[in-house]
């Protein structure tokens, strides 16, 4: 909203709510309501944390204003934070969930 790319706060909340409806019922996904003051909540795929590759940071889904899909995914990682993967909206997230959940 502050970047001027959404028409209303309602649109932003609608995106967040739809992500919650998709990820909430799926096993392994946990919502983190905030990390620090002023930050938005995000979703983590807990099975990717300390998985086969020993990742310290799990696969993470977060909202963004970097692109009009509004969703970024950070693959599980241990050291350097990888570049976020731009997700093409909720349909893109839904269609790629199997791929994203396999990142361990």
PDB file of C-alpha atoms in Angstrom:
ATOM      1  CA  UNK A   1       0.000   0.000   0.000  1.00  0.00           C
ATOM      2  CA  UNK A   2       2.774   2.421   0.924  1.00  0.00           C
ATOM      3  CA  UNK A   3       4.499   1.782  -2.429  1.00  0.00           C
ATOM      4  CA  UNK A   4       1.325   2.882  -4.222  1.00  0.00           C
ATOM      5  CA  UNK A   5       0.860  -0.427  -6.048  1.00  0.00           C
ATOM      6  CA  UNK A   6      -2.316  -1.637  -4.315  1.00  0.00           C
ATOM      7  CA  UNK A   7      -5.631   0.106  -4.683  1.00  0.00           C
ATOM      8  CA  UNK A   8      -6.649  -0.476  -1.081  1.00  0.00           C
ATOM      9  CA  UNK A   9      -5.685  -2.113   2.187  1.00  0.00           C
ATOM     10  CA  UNK A  10      -8.533  -4.529   1.548  1.00  0.00           C
ATOM     11  CA  UNK A  11      -6.673  -5.833  -1.524  1.00  0.00           C
ATOM     12  CA  UNK A  12      -3.566  -6.480   0.577  1.00  0.00           C
ATOM     13  CA  UNK A  13      -5.544  -8.263   3.277  1.00  0.00           C
ATOM     14  CA  UNK A  14      -7.320 -10.333   0.597  1.00  0.00           C
ATOM     15  CA  UNK A  15      -3.941 -11.552  -0.715  1.00  0.00           C
ATOM     16  CA  UNK A  16      -2.767 -12.422   2.809  1.00  0.00           C
ATOM     17  CA  UNK A  17      -6.036 -14.206   3.583  1.00  0.00           C
ATOM     18  CA  UNK A  18      -5.886 -16.303   0.413  1.00  0.00           C
ATOM     19  CA  UNK A  19      -2.329 -17.373   1.164  1.00  0.00           C
ATOM     20  CA  UNK A  20      -3.498 -18.383   4.664  1.00  0.00           C
ATOM     21  CA  UNK A  21      -6.404 -20.374   3.204  1.00  0.00           C
ATOM     22  CA  UNK A  22      -3.979 -22.218   0.922  1.00  0.00           C
ATOM     23  CA  UNK A  23      -1.087 -22.869   3.322  1.00  0.00           C
ATOM     24  CA  UNK A  24      -2.922 -23.119   6.664  1.00  0.00           C
ATOM     25  CA  UNK A  25      -4.419 -26.585   6.101  1.00  0.00           C
ATOM     26  CA  UNK A  26      -1.232 -28.019   4.547  1.00  0.00           C
ATOM     27  CA  UNK A  27       1.031 -30.030   6.849  1.00  0.00           C
ATOM     28  CA  UNK A  28       4.322 -28.378   7.731  1.00  0.00           C
ATOM     29  CA  UNK A  29       3.391 -24.752   7.056  1.00  0.00           C
ATOM     30  CA  UNK A  30       3.452 -22.389  10.043  1.00  0.00           C
ATOM     31  CA  UNK A  31       2.524 -18.725  10.122  1.00  0.00           C
ATOM     32  CA  UNK A  32       4.981 -16.404  11.878  1.00  0.00           C
ATOM     33  CA  UNK A  33       2.972 -13.288  12.793  1.00  0.00           C
ATOM     34  CA  UNK A  34       6.049 -11.028  12.984  1.00  0.00           C
ATOM     35  CA  UNK A  35       9.804 -11.196  13.238  1.00  0.00           C
ATOM     36  CA  UNK A  36      10.496  -7.704  14.561  1.00  0.00           C
ATOM     37  CA  UNK A  37       8.579  -4.501  15.158  1.00  0.00           C
ATOM     38  CA  UNK A  38       7.138  -3.101  11.963  1.00  0.00           C
ATOM     39  CA  UNK A  39       7.590  -6.283   9.915  1.00  0.00           C
ATOM     40  CA  UNK A  40       4.818  -8.249   8.272  1.00  0.00           C
ATOM     41  CA  UNK A  41       4.083 -11.857   9.029  1.00  0.00           C
ATOM     42  CA  UNK A  42       5.215 -14.692   6.780  1.00  0.00           C
ATOM     43  CA  UNK A  43       4.859 -18.460   6.308  1.00  0.00           C
ATOM     44  CA  UNK A  44       7.590 -21.042   6.918  1.00  0.00           C
ATOM     45  CA  UNK A  45       7.725 -24.650   5.718  1.00  0.00           C
ATOM     46  CA  UNK A  46       9.075 -26.223   8.884  1.00  0.00           C
ATOM     47  CA  UNK A  47      10.152 -29.595   7.391  1.00  0.00           C
ATOM     48  CA  UNK A  48      12.780 -27.700   5.362  1.00  0.00           C
ATOM     49  CA  UNK A  49      14.437 -26.416   8.550  1.00  0.00           C
ATOM     50  CA  UNK A  50      17.340 -28.683   9.507  1.00  0.00           C
ATOM     51  CA  UNK A  51      16.266 -31.067   6.750  1.00  0.00           C
ATOM     52  CA  UNK A  52      18.604 -33.337   4.815  1.00  0.00           C
ATOM     53  CA  UNK A  53      20.847 -30.394   3.966  1.00  0.00           C
ATOM     54  CA  UNK A  54      20.900 -28.980   7.510  1.00  0.00           C
ATOM     55  CA  UNK A  55      19.269 -25.665   6.597  1.00  0.00           C
ATOM     56  CA  UNK A  56      18.918 -23.245   9.492  1.00  0.00           C
ATOM     57  CA  UNK A  57      16.312 -21.054   7.761  1.00  0.00           C
ATOM     58  CA  UNK A  58      13.269 -22.866   6.342  1.00  0.00           C
ATOM     59  CA  UNK A  59      11.578 -22.221   3.020  1.00  0.00           C
ATOM     60  CA  UNK A  60       9.667 -18.983   3.527  1.00  0.00           C
ATOM     61  CA  UNK A  61       6.687 -17.404   1.746  1.00  0.00           C
ATOM     62  CA  UNK A  62       6.251 -13.680   2.203  1.00  0.00           C
ATOM     63  CA  UNK A  63       4.348 -10.814   0.657  1.00  0.00           C
ATOM     64  CA  UNK A  64       6.237  -8.306  -1.448  1.00  0.00           C
ATOM     65  CA  UNK A  65       5.775  -5.203  -3.546  1.00  0.00           C
ATOM     66  CA  UNK A  66       8.727  -6.138  -5.818  1.00  0.00           C
ATOM     67  CA  UNK A  67       6.295  -7.398  -8.501  1.00  0.00           C
ATOM     68  CA  UNK A  68       2.556  -7.637  -9.138  1.00  0.00           C
ATOM     69  CA  UNK A  69       2.379 -11.316  -8.121  1.00  0.00           C
ATOM     70  CA  UNK A  70       2.740  -9.994  -4.534  1.00  0.00           C
ATOM     71  CA  UNK A  71       4.355 -13.234  -3.298  1.00  0.00           C
ATOM     72  CA  UNK A  72       8.040 -14.128  -2.905  1.00  0.00           C
ATOM     73  CA  UNK A  73       9.562 -17.416  -1.841  1.00  0.00           C
ATOM     74  CA  UNK A  74      12.929 -17.699  -0.139  1.00  0.00           C
ATOM     75  CA  UNK A  75      14.334 -21.235  -0.470  1.00  0.00           C
ATOM     76  CA  UNK A  76      15.623 -22.954   2.649  1.00  0.00           C
ATOM     77  CA  UNK A  77      19.178 -21.864   3.340  1.00  0.00           C
ATOM     78  CA  UNK A  78      21.925 -21.808   5.936  1.00  0.00           C
ATOM     79  CA  UNK A  79      24.329 -19.048   5.118  1.00  0.00           C
ATOM     80  CA  UNK A  80      23.822 -16.382   2.489  1.00  0.00           C
ATOM     81  CA  UNK A  81      20.202 -15.448   1.908  1.00  0.00           C
ATOM     82  CA  UNK A  82      19.309 -16.503  -1.638  1.00  0.00           C
ATOM     83  CA  UNK A  83      17.574 -14.238  -4.116  1.00  0.00           C
ATOM     84  CA  UNK A  84      13.814 -14.450  -3.652  1.00  0.00           C
ATOM     85  CA  UNK A  85      11.802 -16.361  -6.224  1.00  0.00           C
ATOM     86  CA  UNK A  86       8.989 -14.206  -7.633  1.00  0.00           C
ATOM     87  CA  UNK A  87       5.737 -16.168  -7.501  1.00  0.00           C
ATOM     88  CA  UNK A  88       2.987 -15.356  -9.997  1.00  0.00           C
ATOM     89  CA  UNK A  89       0.242 -14.735  -7.461  1.00  0.00           C
ATOM     90  CA  UNK A  90      -1.851 -17.282  -5.630  1.00  0.00           C
ATOM     91  CA  UNK A  91      -2.314 -19.450  -8.739  1.00  0.00           C
ATOM     92  CA  UNK A  92       1.456 -19.565  -9.165  1.00  0.00           C
ATOM     93  CA  UNK A  93       1.939 -20.467  -5.517  1.00  0.00           C
ATOM     94  CA  UNK A  94      -0.691 -23.207  -5.704  1.00  0.00           C
ATOM     95  CA  UNK A  95       0.790 -24.702  -8.874  1.00  0.00           C
ATOM     96  CA  UNK A  96       4.371 -24.705  -7.504  1.00  0.00           C
ATOM     97  CA  UNK A  97       3.753 -25.835  -3.917  1.00  0.00           C
ATOM     98  CA  UNK A  98       5.019 -29.349  -4.555  1.00  0.00           C
ATOM     99  CA  UNK A  99       8.235 -27.930  -5.983  1.00  0.00           C
ATOM    100  CA  UNK A 100       8.638 -25.473  -3.102  1.00  0.00           C
ATOM    101  CA  UNK A 101       7.937 -28.096  -0.447  1.00  0.00           C
ATOM    102  CA  UNK A 102      10.624 -30.338  -1.983  1.00  0.00           C
ATOM    103  CA  UNK A 103      13.348 -27.742  -1.280  1.00  0.00           C
ATOM    104  CA  UNK A 104      15.140 -29.286   1.682  1.00  0.00           C
TER     105      UNK A 104
END
